[in-house]
Amino acid sequence: MDMNCSLQQKKAVEIKGVSKAFGTYQALKPVTFDIYENEFFTLLGPSGCGKTTLLRMIAGFEQPSTGEISLRGSNIQGQPPHRRRVNTVFQSYALFPHMTLEQNVAFGLENLGWAKDKREARVADMLRLVHMDKLAARKPQQLSGGQRQRIALARALAPEPEVLLLDEPLSALDLKLRQAMRDELRTLQRQTGITFVFVTHDQEEALDMSDRICVLGDGEIQQLGTPADVYEEPSNRFVADFIGETNFLDAEVISVDSERATVSIPFGMTLSVPHKGAVAGGKAVMSIRPEKINLPSQDGQISVDGTIVSANYLGGYTHYVVETGGTQLRVSKRNSVSRDRMLEIGRPITVSFAAESPRVLGA
Amino acid sequence: MKPRPKSPGWNVLGLLPAQLIMLLTLIIPVGIIVLVSFSTRGPYGGFDFVFTTAPYKQILFNEGWTGELEFNPQYLIVVGRTLVLSLVTTAICTVLSFPVAYFISLQRASVKMMLIYLVTLPFWVSMIVRVYSWIIILGNDGVIAKALRALGLVDNMGSLLFTDTAMLVGLVYSYIPLMILPVFASIEKLDSALVEASHDLYGSRLTTLRRVILPLCKPGMMAGAILVFVPCLGAVLEPTLLGGGKTMMMGNLIQLQFGAARNWPLGAAISIVLMSAVLIFLMWRGLQAVRREGREGDV
């Protein structure tokens, strides 16, 4: 293990068998994973998957029903939120309306008992970091959504938390601003070197910003890995479906070895493809991403004949749906040539994909 | 097509019923009181409308046999006592109502409704009956005195009744619901994320209460303070029944002038002074609020 790697492996948060039940409703089944220092870690999932519950347990607002949470190696079970060296950026920002921006940012430092001059310097630094130093004397209700977001960040970062928790902080912003804030958040994380735990239901946001993503669904971890891992090698149908767009093909597994499986697919052919947990003789689901299907077909690839049934022009891309004998394939074609001619509906066409592209998922 | 700017025209007539009610029940009666306050006292009560400012002078001065004015603080003492009792009542109501309102706000929705109903329940019973019941509690043979004697703690305590304290108890009891309701409303409006944010930023429970919850509940408390303070100034029943008429407040001083003392113009003059004081106080508060809005509204 090299030096860089061992640095990476220092654990900021350890989640050990943590679960949460509200009455009879199991919001989160027992989960175990680690979040490393200096990492941008994302909890991704649809609403009701338990991601916010998990975040609130790290913050201390909820107590786990089972399991324990450690922060930098020490168990923080039973510690109230104000004793945990973690800070939260709330979905609604939760800025104190009766305080100026300066007072908002200083609040945590005052409670930690920082000396006045040190505190003032830190507040000024933080306001400069989020480009809000000129508005320090304003009140939160005089700010726009993006500005509130920045103050919420400055307030949470000011006390130098061991971990920063972000609860869907971008969901209240409009699209353009959301894009800009993504870059800003990522930069901020690199600048400060603080571990970020980011909760979102937006898979694009997660892919864009994260070092690692934990995909949650139905109160369980579906997959944990880098953005490329979860997109390219989804471990099950849920992940493949939730992250990005994909085509599902029913397949039958003919034989399996350690890495590859031989399957038969609806187009009347057999393929040898990488797999995760396929069983010989069983049914399987195969996933292939729309942008991995070429249209028109390329030589040396597996080709399938079909007819175009719909075409949607989306600027950078055109989305086609191709009917191939009972199976509809979604195909995403990059509009790389200026004023590229769109293919008309009803036209017979041959599409192709590389044998490496499809993934076999457990049924 | 450009919409024609609406001129008020005949639409104003729609307000007529409301204006009529205000005229009949507020403007005219207050006008009469103003009139009476500048009139001469009638020989058997009532008044003769002969213009004089004497009633206002009487508030502060005694007129000697030869017409010289001699300073007389007796009414000022009543005014002072009224102010002090009203302020203390308001303060006690504020301190007591916050924990009650907070407790109610923490309950389940159904329990909450029930408790709020219980807070307003006393309003369904006549004020006289409720204040009278305190005589039974505080009196010489009252519940408290008997209990203390039975326990052998006190042999012969002085009467609790007919004291300033008794009046205070009565006032707090009568007006505290008017404080609990607005304070409860402001606690309910409080965003729970703000409380969490305070805890998250290392604020202990006490810090959170002092620096986040109380400041954000201040508007509700101010509204409650006005609702308690203003009627306290004009309270009649509590000083009459629990103060025994020995210690007076402005309310029963006014009543006395219109009744036994048969000095309507003086009663009217004191009423006008009381009313003006309340109006000035409310306008001052109103202006403050408007100015604050103006400051915080601009972006």
Coordinates of N, CA and C in Angstrom, one line a residue, chain A residues 98, chain B residues 94-95 97-99 102 183 186-187 190 195 205-222:
Chain A
H98 N -33.0 36.8 12.9 CA -32.8 38.0 13.7 C -31.4 38.4 13.8
Chain B
T94 N -45.9 37.2 31.1 CA -44.9 36.8 30.1 C -44.1 35.6 30.6
V95 N -43.6 35.7 31.8 CA -42.7 34.7 32.4 C -43.4 33.4 32.5
S97 N -46.3 32.4 30.9 CA -46.9 31.9 29.7 C -45.9 31.2 28.8
F98 N -44.7 31.6 28.8 CA -43.7 31.0 27.9 C -43.6 29.5 28.0
P99 N -43.3 29.0 29.3 CA -43.2 27.6 29.5 C -44.5 26.8 29.1
Y102 N -44.8 26.7 25.4 CA -43.8 25.8 24.8 C -44.2 24.4 25.1
V183 N -48.2 34.0 22.3 CA -46.8 33.3 22.5 C -46.8 31.9 21.9
S186 N -46.5 32.2 18.2 CA -45.1 32.5 17.7 C -44.2 31.3 17.9
I187 N -44.4 30.5 18.9 CA -43.6 29.3 19.1 C -43.9 28.3 17.9
L190 N -42.3 29.0 14.8 CA -40.8 28.9 14.8 C -40.4 27.7 14.0
V195 N -33.8 25.7 15.5 CA -33.4 25.1 16.8 C -32.3 24.1 16.6
R205 N -28.8 23.8 25.3 CA -30.2 24.1 25.4 C -30.4 25.5 25.8
L206 N -29.7 25.9 26.8 CA -29.9 27.3 27.4 C -29.5 28.3 26.3
T207 N -28.4 28.1 25.7 CA -28.0 29.1 24.7 C -29.0 29.2 23.6
T208 N -29.5 28.0 23.2 CA -30.5 28.0 22.1 C -31.8 28.7 22.5
L209 N -32.2 28.5 23.8 CA -33.4 29.2 24.3 C -33.1 30.7 24.3
R210 N -32.0 31.1 24.8 CA -31.7 32.6 25.0 C -31.4 33.3 23.7
R211 N -30.7 32.6 22.8 CA -30.2 33.3 21.6 C -31.1 33.1 20.3
V212 N -31.9 32.0 20.3 CA -32.6 31.7 19.1 C -34.1 31.7 19.4
I213 N -34.6 30.9 20.4 CA -36.0 30.7 20.6 C -36.7 32.0 21.1
L214 N -36.1 32.6 22.2 CA -36.7 33.8 22.8 C -36.7 35.0 21.9
P215 N -35.6 35.3 21.2 CA -35.6 36.4 20.3 C -36.7 36.3 19.2
L216 N -36.9 35.0 18.7 CA -37.8 34.8 17.6 C -39.2 34.8 18.1
C217 N -39.4 34.6 19.4 CA -40.8 34.6 20.0 C -41.2 36.0 20.5
K218 N -40.2 37.0 20.3 CA -40.5 38.3 20.9 C -41.7 39.0 20.3
P219 N -41.9 38.9 19.0 CA -43.1 39.5 18.4 C -44.4 39.0 19.1
G220 N -44.5 37.7 19.3 CA -45.6 37.2 20.0 C -45.8 37.7 21.4
M221 N -44.6 37.8 22.1 CA -44.6 38.3 23.5 C -45.1 39.7 23.5
M222 N -44.6 40.5 22.6 CA -45.0 41.9 22.5 C -46.5 42.1 22.3

